[in-house]
Short mmCIF file of C-alpha atoms in Angstrom, two decimals:
data_model
loop_
_atom_site.label_atom_id
_atom_site.label_comp_id
_atom_site.label_asym_id
_atom_site.label_seq_id
_atom_site.Cartn_x
_atom_site.Cartn_y
_atom_site.Cartn_z
CA MET A 1 28.74 99.13 18.95
CA SER A 2 30.00 102.66 18.07
CA LEU A 3 30.89 105.30 20.67
CA GLY A 4 28.18 107.51 19.23
CA SER A 5 25.61 105.06 20.49
CA CYS A 6 27.07 105.14 24.02
CA SER A 7 27.26 108.93 23.90
CA THR A 8 23.60 109.02 23.00
CA ILE A 9 22.81 106.94 26.08
CA SER A 10 24.80 109.31 28.32
CA VAL A 11 23.19 112.42 26.79
CA SER A 12 19.80 110.85 27.24
CA LEU A 13 20.55 110.20 30.91
CA SER A 14 21.74 113.81 31.31
CA SER A 15 18.54 115.18 29.82
CA ARG A 16 16.51 113.20 32.32
CA ALA A 17 18.60 114.27 35.32
CA LYS A 18 16.06 116.83 36.43
CA PHE A 19 13.63 113.99 37.15
CA LEU A 20 16.13 112.09 39.38
CA PRO A 21 16.63 112.46 43.16
CA SER A 22 19.16 115.16 44.13
CA SER A 23 21.88 112.62 45.09
CA LEU A 24 21.78 111.00 41.68
CA SER A 25 21.14 114.22 39.88
CA SER A 26 24.35 115.81 41.06
CA SER A 27 26.50 113.01 39.75
CA VAL A 28 24.81 113.08 36.34
CA LYS A 29 25.27 116.83 36.13
CA GLY A 30 29.03 116.61 36.61
CA SER A 31 31.72 117.12 34.05
CA SER A 32 31.67 115.47 30.69
CA SER A 33 34.47 113.20 31.78
CA VAL A 34 32.22 111.85 34.51
CA ARG A 35 29.35 111.44 32.11
CA PHE A 36 31.35 109.58 29.51
CA SER A 37 33.98 107.90 31.71
CA ASN A 38 31.91 104.74 31.94
CA LYS A 39 31.20 104.27 28.23
CA ASN A 40 32.32 100.68 28.28
CA VAL A 41 29.91 99.93 31.10
CA ALA A 42 27.04 101.60 29.27
CA CYS A 43 27.89 99.74 26.10
CA GLY A 44 28.27 96.57 28.08
CA VAL A 45 24.71 96.87 29.24
CA LYS A 46 23.47 96.99 25.65
CA VAL A 47 25.79 94.20 24.62
CA HIS A 48 24.49 92.09 27.50
CA ALA A 49 20.93 92.85 26.40
CA SER A 50 21.72 91.94 22.81
CA SER A 51 23.24 88.65 23.95
CA LYS A 52 20.14 87.85 25.96
CA GLU A 53 17.95 88.62 22.95
CA ALA A 54 20.13 86.39 20.78
CA ASN A 55 19.77 83.55 23.30
CA ASN A 56 15.97 83.95 23.22
CA ASN A 57 15.98 83.85 19.42
CA GLN A 58 18.19 80.79 19.49
CA THR A 59 15.70 79.10 21.82
CA LEU A 60 12.92 79.79 19.36
CA LEU A 61 15.01 78.50 16.51
CA ASN A 62 15.60 75.26 18.34
CA ILE A 63 11.95 74.24 17.84
CA THR A 64 12.15 70.94 15.98
CA PHE A 65 10.05 70.41 12.86
CA GLU A 66 10.51 67.08 11.14
CA PRO A 67 8.07 67.07 8.18
CA PHE A 68 8.80 63.59 6.95
CA GLU A 69 8.09 62.15 10.39
CA GLU A 70 5.04 64.24 11.20
CA VAL A 71 3.48 63.70 7.76
CA LYS A 72 3.25 59.93 8.46
CA LYS A 73 0.24 60.43 10.72
CA GLU A 74 -1.38 62.71 8.15
CA LEU A 75 -1.03 60.06 5.49
CA LEU A 76 -3.18 57.74 7.56
CA HIS A 77 -6.06 60.18 7.25
CA ILE A 78 -5.88 60.56 3.45
CA PRO A 79 -8.96 58.69 2.03
CA THR A 80 -8.19 55.79 -0.27
CA THR A 81 -11.77 54.75 -1.03
CA LEU A 82 -13.32 55.73 -4.36
CA HIS A 83 -15.21 59.04 -4.48
CA ALA A 84 -14.13 59.97 -0.93
CA SER A 85 -13.27 63.69 -0.62
CA LEU A 86 -9.51 64.27 -0.45
CA ALA A 87 -10.04 67.90 0.65
CA ARG A 88 -12.11 67.05 3.75
CA GLN A 89 -10.33 68.00 6.96
CA ASN A 90 -11.66 68.97 10.33
CA TYR A 91 -15.18 69.03 8.87
CA HIS A 92 -17.63 67.52 11.36
CA ASP A 93 -20.59 65.54 10.19
CA HIS A 94 -22.89 67.78 12.24
CA CYS A 95 -21.63 70.84 10.42
CA GLU A 96 -22.19 69.18 7.07
CA ALA A 97 -25.72 68.17 8.03
CA ALA A 98 -26.52 71.69 9.29
CA LEU A 99 -25.22 73.18 6.06
CA ASN A 100 -27.33 70.81 3.94
CA ALA A 101 -30.37 71.75 6.01
CA GLN A 102 -29.66 75.42 5.33
CA ILE A 103 -29.40 74.74 1.60
CA ASN A 104 -32.84 73.15 1.67
CA VAL A 105 -34.16 76.14 3.63
CA GLU A 106 -32.83 78.48 0.92
CA TYR A 107 -34.45 76.45 -1.85
CA ASN A 108 -37.79 76.40 -0.03
CA ILE A 109 -37.69 80.14 0.61
CA SER A 110 -36.87 80.69 -3.08
CA TYR A 111 -39.91 78.58 -4.02
CA VAL A 112 -42.10 80.75 -1.79
CA TYR A 113 -40.80 83.84 -3.52
CA HIS A 114 -41.71 82.30 -6.89
CA ALA A 115 -45.25 81.88 -5.56
CA MET A 116 -45.31 85.48 -4.39
CA TYR A 117 -44.11 86.68 -7.80
CA ALA A 118 -46.78 84.65 -9.52
CA PHE A 119 -49.47 86.06 -7.26
CA PHE A 120 -48.58 89.73 -7.78
CA ASP A 121 -47.97 89.21 -11.50
CA ARG A 122 -51.35 87.56 -12.13
CA ASP A 123 -53.05 90.59 -13.59
CA ASN A 124 -50.32 90.95 -16.24
CA ASN A 125 -50.61 87.40 -17.46
CA LYS A 126 -51.54 87.22 -21.16
CA ARG A 127 -54.29 84.69 -20.55
CA GLY A 128 -55.42 85.69 -17.06
CA GLY A 129 -54.37 82.34 -15.49
CA ARG A 130 -53.13 81.69 -11.98
CA VAL A 131 -49.88 79.89 -11.16
CA ARG A 132 -50.20 77.24 -8.39
CA LEU A 133 -46.90 75.72 -7.45
CA GLN A 134 -46.96 72.13 -6.27
CA THR A 135 -44.87 70.03 -3.94
CA MET A 136 -41.54 68.85 -5.45
CA LEU A 137 -39.91 65.48 -4.66
CA ARG A 138 -36.44 65.32 -3.33
CA PRO A 139 -33.96 64.52 -6.16
CA PHE A 140 -31.08 62.08 -6.07
CA SER A 141 -27.85 63.29 -4.53
CA GLU A 142 -25.52 60.48 -5.61
CA PHE A 143 -24.88 59.36 -9.19
CA ASP A 144 -22.20 56.68 -8.78
CA ASP A 145 -22.28 53.65 -10.98
CA ALA A 146 -20.20 50.52 -10.67
CA GLU A 147 -20.18 49.65 -14.38
CA LYS A 148 -19.87 53.04 -16.12
CA SER A 149 -18.47 56.40 -15.30
CA ASP A 150 -20.32 58.87 -13.12
CA ALA A 151 -20.39 61.32 -16.03
CA LEU A 152 -22.07 58.81 -18.33
CA ASN A 153 -24.57 57.83 -15.66
CA ALA A 154 -25.51 61.45 -15.04
CA MET A 155 -25.68 62.25 -18.74
CA GLU A 156 -27.94 59.27 -19.42
CA LEU A 157 -30.20 60.38 -16.59
CA THR A 158 -30.22 63.86 -18.12
CA LEU A 159 -31.22 62.45 -21.47
CA SER A 160 -34.04 60.45 -19.84
CA LEU A 161 -35.34 63.54 -18.04
CA GLU A 162 -35.31 65.64 -21.19
CA ARG A 163 -37.11 62.93 -23.14
CA LEU A 164 -39.70 62.75 -20.30
CA ASN A 165 -40.09 66.49 -20.32
CA ASN A 166 -40.67 66.42 -24.07
CA GLU A 167 -43.42 63.81 -23.59
CA LYS A 168 -45.11 66.08 -21.04
CA LEU A 169 -44.88 69.06 -23.38
CA LEU A 170 -46.42 66.96 -26.14
CA ASN A 171 -49.22 66.02 -23.81
CA LEU A 172 -49.80 69.68 -22.95
CA HIS A 173 -49.74 70.50 -26.65
CA SER A 174 -52.34 67.76 -27.27
CA ILE A 175 -54.69 69.15 -24.62
CA ALA A 176 -54.38 72.69 -26.01
CA ASN A 177 -55.06 71.39 -29.52
CA GLU A 178 -58.02 69.35 -28.28
CA LYS A 179 -59.55 72.42 -26.64
CA ASN A 180 -58.91 74.47 -29.77
CA ASP A 181 -56.58 76.87 -27.92
CA VAL A 182 -54.59 78.10 -30.88
CA GLN A 183 -52.54 80.64 -28.90
CA LEU A 184 -51.38 78.01 -26.37
CA VAL A 185 -50.55 75.57 -29.20
CA ASP A 186 -48.38 78.15 -30.87
CA PHE A 187 -46.76 79.16 -27.56
CA ILE A 188 -45.76 75.56 -26.75
CA GLU A 189 -44.43 74.90 -30.21
CA SER A 190 -42.39 78.12 -30.54
CA GLU A 191 -41.10 78.50 -26.94
CA PHE A 192 -40.58 74.87 -25.82
CA LEU A 193 -40.83 72.11 -28.39
CA VAL A 194 -38.23 73.44 -30.83
CA GLY A 195 -35.63 73.96 -28.13
CA GLN A 196 -36.51 70.70 -26.44
CA VAL A 197 -35.77 68.69 -29.59
CA GLU A 198 -32.44 70.47 -30.01
CA ASP A 199 -31.47 69.74 -26.42
CA ILE A 200 -32.31 66.07 -26.75
CA LYS A 201 -30.16 65.86 -29.87
CA LYS A 202 -27.17 67.49 -28.18
CA ILE A 203 -27.39 65.36 -25.05
CA SER A 204 -27.76 62.20 -27.15
CA GLU A 205 -24.41 63.07 -28.79
CA TYR A 206 -22.81 63.53 -25.38
CA VAL A 207 -24.07 60.11 -24.21
CA ALA A 208 -22.74 58.44 -27.37
CA GLN A 209 -19.33 60.06 -26.92
CA LEU A 210 -19.09 59.11 -23.27
CA ARG A 211 -19.95 55.52 -24.06
CA ARG A 212 -17.08 55.30 -26.53
CA MET A 213 -14.68 56.97 -24.11
CA GLY A 214 -15.14 54.50 -21.29
CA ASN A 215 -14.05 55.39 -17.78
CA GLY A 216 -10.64 56.99 -18.18
CA HIS A 217 -8.77 60.16 -19.12
CA GLY A 218 -11.26 60.85 -21.91
CA VAL A 219 -13.93 61.61 -19.31
CA TRP A 220 -11.77 64.34 -17.78
CA HIS A 221 -11.05 65.80 -21.24
CA PHE A 222 -14.77 65.72 -22.01
CA ASP A 223 -15.54 67.56 -18.81
CA GLN A 224 -12.92 70.21 -19.56
CA MET A 225 -14.40 70.74 -23.06
CA LEU A 226 -17.86 71.35 -21.59
CA LEU A 227 -16.47 73.76 -18.95
CA ASN A 228 -14.66 75.76 -21.66
CA GLY A 229 -17.69 75.91 -23.85
CA GLY A 230 -16.10 73.76 -26.56
CA VAL A 231 -17.56 70.96 -28.55
CA ALA A 232 -16.99 67.60 -26.91
CA ALA A 233 -15.28 65.09 -29.16
CA CYS A 234 -13.50 61.78 -28.72
#
């Protein structure tokens, strides 16, 4: 520590002398030799404080962290079963159930809003019809398959749903044609049937490609192609 630092301490004490009792004040107000004669003592106080601080820091640094030992217990909690979430940690089943319940609440509220929109938009409908939403069944939440990849299973289900939707559209088209509703026939053909056929064709190609890939790295590559908007290929 430099002498300048000790001098600063002495000057600081001198400037505060007016707030000290008279007995102490007189000694501080003495000659400069008195004020600075005990520089080593003043510096020693700071050195002692620095040593104490260093000891405290050393105590903190002595905290033992042995990652290769402590990680052993964490390895026991890493799931090894297929399709188990590797990211799940400190996530209680009750919290998961509550979140799923909230998701269903949000979907139901959204469905009510669709009904409200249909009600207030009824006078602007081209044909003067009324929309009456019906109860929807709960969909599947798991798509695992023991014999084929999850992607292939989900894509085959998608293809089945689109083919079913196409049949329902054709049935609607047949009813409109039977009742000689030319406008509705044209609406179904131009707005739904053309796009539906194109979607079925594209999904059929995806199913065929996934079947050739099997359940391996090709499935991951296929998924990345879809995410990036590219054309999936084997």
